mmCIF file of C-alpha atoms in Angstrom:
data_model
loop_
_atom_site.group_PDB
_atom_site.id
_atom_site.type_symbol
_atom_site.label_atom_id
_atom_site.label_comp_id
_atom_site.label_asym_id
_atom_site.label_seq_id
_atom_site.Cartn_x
_atom_site.Cartn_y
_atom_site.Cartn_z
ATOM 1 C CA MET J 1 -34.569 8.652 102.452
ATOM 2 C CA TYR J 2 -35.453 5.212 103.817
ATOM 3 C CA TYR J 3 -38.574 4.599 105.878
ATOM 4 C CA VAL J 4 -39.850 1.477 107.597
ATOM 5 C CA ILE J 5 -43.292 -0.014 107.203
ATOM 6 C CA GLN J 6 -44.528 -2.516 109.769
ATOM 7 C CA VAL J 7 -46.707 -5.189 108.198
ATOM 8 C CA ALA J 8 -48.461 -8.301 109.435
ATOM 9 C CA PRO J 9 -45.955 -11.226 109.742
ATOM 10 C CA GLY J 10 -45.785 -13.175 106.504
ATOM 11 C CA LYS J 11 -47.256 -10.328 104.421
ATOM 12 C CA GLU J 12 -43.979 -8.686 103.420
ATOM 13 C CA GLU J 13 -44.000 -9.887 99.799
ATOM 14 C CA GLU J 14 -47.708 -9.184 99.353
ATOM 15 C CA THR J 15 -47.265 -5.682 100.731
ATOM 16 C CA GLU J 16 -44.309 -5.091 98.401
ATOM 17 C CA ARG J 17 -46.351 -6.223 95.417
ATOM 18 C CA TYR J 18 -49.219 -3.827 96.337
ATOM 19 C CA ILE J 19 -46.793 -0.939 96.752
ATOM 20 C CA VAL J 20 -45.016 -1.562 93.413
ATOM 21 C CA GLU J 21 -48.361 -1.958 91.595
ATOM 22 C CA ARG J 22 -50.258 0.955 93.166
ATOM 23 C CA ILE J 23 -47.776 3.666 94.110
ATOM 24 C CA PRO J 24 -46.191 5.840 91.396
ATOM 25 C CA GLU J 25 -42.415 5.416 90.955
ATOM 26 C CA GLU J 26 -41.777 9.111 91.694
ATOM 27 C CA ARG J 27 -42.996 8.536 95.261
ATOM 28 C CA CYS J 28 -41.278 5.239 95.861
ATOM 29 C CA THR J 29 -37.850 4.585 94.320
ATOM 30 C CA SER J 30 -37.364 1.182 95.990
ATOM 31 C CA CYS J 31 -39.314 -1.134 98.222
ATOM 32 C CA PHE J 32 -37.915 -4.389 99.745
ATOM 33 C CA HIS J 33 -37.700 -6.632 102.748
ATOM 34 C CA PRO J 34 -34.221 -8.102 103.475
ATOM 35 C CA VAL J 35 -33.934 -11.845 102.949
ATOM 36 C CA ARG J 36 -30.784 -13.559 104.221
ATOM 37 C CA HIS J 37 -29.207 -16.519 102.515
ATOM 38 C CA VAL J 38 -28.201 -19.207 105.075
ATOM 39 C CA ARG J 39 -27.228 -22.852 105.080
ATOM 40 C CA LYS J 40 -28.864 -25.240 107.494
ATOM 41 C CA LYS J 41 -28.094 -28.853 108.184
ATOM 42 C CA PHE J 42 -30.946 -31.316 107.696
ATOM 43 C CA ARG J 43 -30.259 -35.008 108.264
ATOM 44 C CA GLY J 44 -26.508 -34.572 107.830
ATOM 45 C CA THR J 45 -26.764 -32.471 104.598
ATOM 46 C CA TRP J 46 -26.272 -28.714 104.264
ATOM 47 C CA LYS J 47 -29.223 -27.058 102.443
ATOM 48 C CA ASP J 48 -29.472 -23.504 101.148
ATOM 49 C CA ARG J 49 -32.326 -21.521 102.679
ATOM 50 C CA HIS J 50 -33.686 -18.022 102.308
ATOM 51 C CA GLU J 51 -35.212 -16.454 105.456
ATOM 52 C CA LYS J 52 -36.560 -13.036 106.310
ATOM 53 C CA LEU J 53 -33.933 -11.029 108.086
ATOM 54 C CA LEU J 54 -36.443 -8.716 109.809
ATOM 55 C CA PRO J 55 -39.885 -10.385 109.716
ATOM 56 C CA GLY J 56 -42.756 -7.907 109.678
ATOM 57 C CA TYR J 57 -40.808 -5.004 108.178
ATOM 58 C CA VAL J 58 -40.662 -3.554 104.696
ATOM 59 C CA PHE J 59 -38.181 -0.817 103.729
ATOM 60 C CA ILE J 60 -39.210 1.905 101.334
ATOM 61 C CA ASN J 61 -37.174 4.725 99.769
ATOM 62 C CA SER J 62 -39.033 7.966 99.103
ATOM 63 C CA GLU J 63 -38.307 11.711 98.894
ATOM 64 C CA ASN J 64 -42.006 12.688 99.392
ATOM 65 C CA ILE J 65 -43.096 10.948 102.590
ATOM 66 C CA LYS J 66 -46.360 12.916 102.975
ATOM 67 C CA GLU J 67 -47.671 11.843 99.601
ATOM 68 C CA LEU J 68 -46.390 8.317 100.132
ATOM 69 C CA TYR J 69 -48.212 8.140 103.444
ATOM 70 C CA LEU J 70 -51.506 9.054 101.798
ATOM 71 C CA ASP J 71 -50.872 6.399 99.148
ATOM 72 C CA LEU J 72 -50.100 3.763 101.770
ATOM 73 C CA LYS J 73 -53.410 4.421 103.486
ATOM 74 C CA ARG J 74 -55.141 3.130 100.327
ATOM 75 C CA ILE J 75 -53.311 -0.224 100.427
ATOM 76 C CA PRO J 76 -55.752 -2.905 101.744
ATOM 77 C CA ILE J 77 -53.114 -4.800 103.785
ATOM 78 C CA MET J 78 -52.568 -3.572 107.295
ATOM 79 C CA THR J 79 -49.524 -1.324 107.271
ATOM 80 C CA ARG J 80 -48.067 1.167 109.753
ATOM 81 C CA LEU J 81 -45.347 3.628 108.882
ATOM 82 C CA LEU J 82 -42.853 3.675 111.735
ATOM 83 C CA GLY J 83 -41.092 6.791 113.083
ATOM 84 C CA TRP J 84 -43.971 9.154 113.965
ATOM 85 C CA GLU J 85 -42.880 12.201 115.891
ATOM 86 C CA GLY J 86 -45.790 14.576 116.237
ATOM 87 C CA GLU J 87 -46.662 15.655 112.716
ATOM 88 C CA TYR J 88 -43.489 14.323 111.193
ATOM 89 C CA ILE J 89 -42.316 10.873 110.095
ATOM 90 C CA THR J 90 -38.612 10.253 110.702
ATOM 91 C CA ALA J 91 -36.501 8.393 108.225
ATOM 92 C CA LEU J 92 -33.807 5.918 109.191
ATOM 93 C CA ILE J 93 -30.747 7.620 110.543
ATOM 94 C CA GLU J 94 -27.381 7.415 108.723
ATOM 95 C CA GLU J 95 -26.094 4.608 110.896
ATOM 96 C CA GLU J 96 -29.132 2.501 110.144
ATOM 97 C CA VAL J 97 -28.985 3.123 106.392
ATOM 98 C CA ALA J 98 -25.262 2.406 106.431
ATOM 99 C CA TRP J 99 -25.563 -1.158 107.756
ATOM 100 C CA LEU J 100 -28.581 -1.822 105.619
ATOM 101 C CA GLU J 101 -26.788 -0.788 102.441
ATOM 102 C CA LYS J 102 -23.740 -2.799 103.446
ATOM 103 C CA ILE J 103 -25.582 -6.127 103.705
ATOM 104 C CA VAL J 104 -28.124 -6.063 100.865
ATOM 105 C CA CYS J 105 -27.320 -6.623 97.194
ATOM 106 C CA VAL J 106 -27.711 -3.940 94.593
ATOM 107 C CA GLY J 107 -29.098 -4.964 91.205
ATOM 108 C CA LYS J 108 -27.754 -4.054 87.763
ATOM 109 C CA ASN J 109 -29.819 -0.830 87.618
ATOM 110 C CA GLY J 110 -28.795 0.310 91.124
ATOM 111 C CA GLU J 111 -31.981 -0.883 92.765
ATOM 112 C CA ILE J 112 -31.725 -2.761 96.093
ATOM 113 C CA THR J 113 -32.816 -6.366 95.736
ATOM 114 C CA GLY J 114 -33.093 -7.089 99.465
ATOM 115 C CA GLU J 115 -30.971 -10.272 99.131
ATOM 116 C CA VAL J 116 -28.371 -10.696 101.904
ATOM 117 C CA PRO J 117 -25.709 -13.123 100.550
ATOM 118 C CA ILE J 118 -23.620 -15.525 102.568
ATOM 119 C CA SER J 119 -20.225 -14.336 103.741
ATOM 120 C CA ARG J 120 -17.236 -16.594 103.127
ATOM 121 C CA ILE J 121 -14.871 -17.015 106.081
ATOM 122 C CA GLU J 122 -11.721 -18.898 106.794
ATOM 123 C CA VAL J 123 -10.567 -20.035 110.230
ATOM 124 C CA GLY J 124 -6.845 -20.033 110.708
ATOM 125 C CA GLU J 125 -4.508 -21.131 113.438
ATOM 126 C CA ASN J 126 -5.520 -20.088 116.958
ATOM 127 C CA ASP J 127 -9.137 -19.982 115.725
ATOM 128 C CA GLU J 128 -8.592 -16.562 114.069
ATOM 129 C CA VAL J 129 -11.451 -15.805 111.677
ATOM 130 C CA GLU J 130 -10.763 -14.021 108.380
ATOM 131 C CA ILE J 131 -13.716 -12.755 106.377
ATOM 132 C CA LEU J 132 -12.965 -13.360 102.716
ATOM 133 C CA SER J 133 -16.071 -11.962 101.058
ATOM 134 C CA GLY J 134 -19.706 -10.979 101.591
ATOM 135 C CA PRO J 135 -21.471 -8.404 103.711
ATOM 136 C CA LEU J 136 -19.485 -9.194 106.909
ATOM 137 C CA GLN J 137 -16.348 -7.676 105.270
ATOM 138 C CA ASN J 138 -17.852 -4.229 105.826
ATOM 139 C CA MET J 139 -19.097 -4.888 109.358
ATOM 140 C CA ILE J 140 -16.074 -6.134 111.291
ATOM 141 C CA GLY J 141 -16.611 -3.950 114.376
ATOM 142 C CA MET J 142 -20.293 -4.918 114.534
ATOM 143 C CA VAL J 143 -19.817 -8.739 114.567
ATOM 144 C CA ARG J 144 -20.410 -9.976 118.145
ATOM 145 C CA ARG J 145 -19.970 -13.698 117.646
ATOM 146 C CA ILE J 146 -19.425 -16.249 114.906
ATOM 147 C CA ASN J 147 -21.191 -19.579 115.448
ATOM 148 C CA LEU J 148 -19.409 -22.120 113.254
ATOM 149 C CA HIS J 149 -21.737 -24.923 114.292
ATOM 150 C CA ARG J 150 -24.872 -23.122 113.095
ATOM 151 C CA ARG J 151 -23.001 -21.252 110.285
ATOM 152 C CA VAL J 152 -24.195 -17.844 111.331
ATOM 153 C CA ALA J 153 -22.600 -14.554 112.453
ATOM 154 C CA GLU J 154 -24.336 -12.493 115.111
ATOM 155 C CA VAL J 155 -24.146 -8.806 114.217
ATOM 156 C CA GLU J 156 -25.251 -5.917 116.437
ATOM 157 C CA VAL J 157 -26.936 -3.071 114.566
ATOM 158 C CA VAL J 158 -29.156 -0.095 115.425
ATOM 159 C CA PHE J 159 -32.679 -0.430 114.044
ATOM 160 C CA MET J 160 -35.360 2.165 114.800
ATOM 161 C CA GLY J 161 -33.247 3.657 117.555
ATOM 162 C CA ARG J 162 -32.401 0.501 119.471
ATOM 163 C CA LYS J 163 -29.699 -2.131 119.269
ATOM 164 C CA ILE J 164 -30.675 -5.534 117.920
ATOM 165 C CA ILE J 165 -28.834 -8.648 116.906
ATOM 166 C CA ILE J 166 -29.280 -9.967 113.313
ATOM 167 C CA HIS J 167 -27.992 -13.310 112.160
ATOM 168 C CA LEU J 168 -26.173 -13.464 108.797
ATOM 169 C CA GLY J 169 -25.141 -16.612 107.004
ATOM 170 C CA ILE J 170 -21.544 -17.708 106.748
ATOM 171 C CA GLU J 171 -19.778 -20.345 104.707
ATOM 172 C CA LEU J 172 -16.650 -21.951 106.069
ATOM 173 C CA VAL J 173 -14.142 -22.090 103.222
ATOM 174 C CA GLU J 174 -11.203 -23.810 104.829
ATOM 175 C CA LYS J 175 -9.933 -24.608 108.274
ATOM 176 C CA LYS J 176 -6.186 -24.524 108.424
#
């Protein structure tokens, strides 16, 4: 089950490193923060960039949340496990896990890398957009807008019980 840890902004990688080094693998099967691949234009040239998709959040997969919570308390970086309901900690719901797994890459051993690749799109006649490859292929009903000028797609997802907009990178393959 996936859980969300809120960390100080800019401390996502450091928190991940502490978790991987100090928490046994049987309590934490994967730990990552999603990083989107985008292209931005600087002085007329498109440059590849990697940006945090959800700054301040780290995702962790565990089957034993109570033991994990005790382990997390020993990590020196400020962390807060989200989803408290009385004595229980709620995991991400199926809908949240579904979009998360659709956009992030999975490594050779089945582990989630956290990398969100660029989707390749094609714009045809009448400005019809066709998604050729990438995470947007699996999210067609969730795409709210495609901004060709900025090379991003605005996607509406549910995160921690509320709707948010995330921006995913796109690459324009060909305009017919």
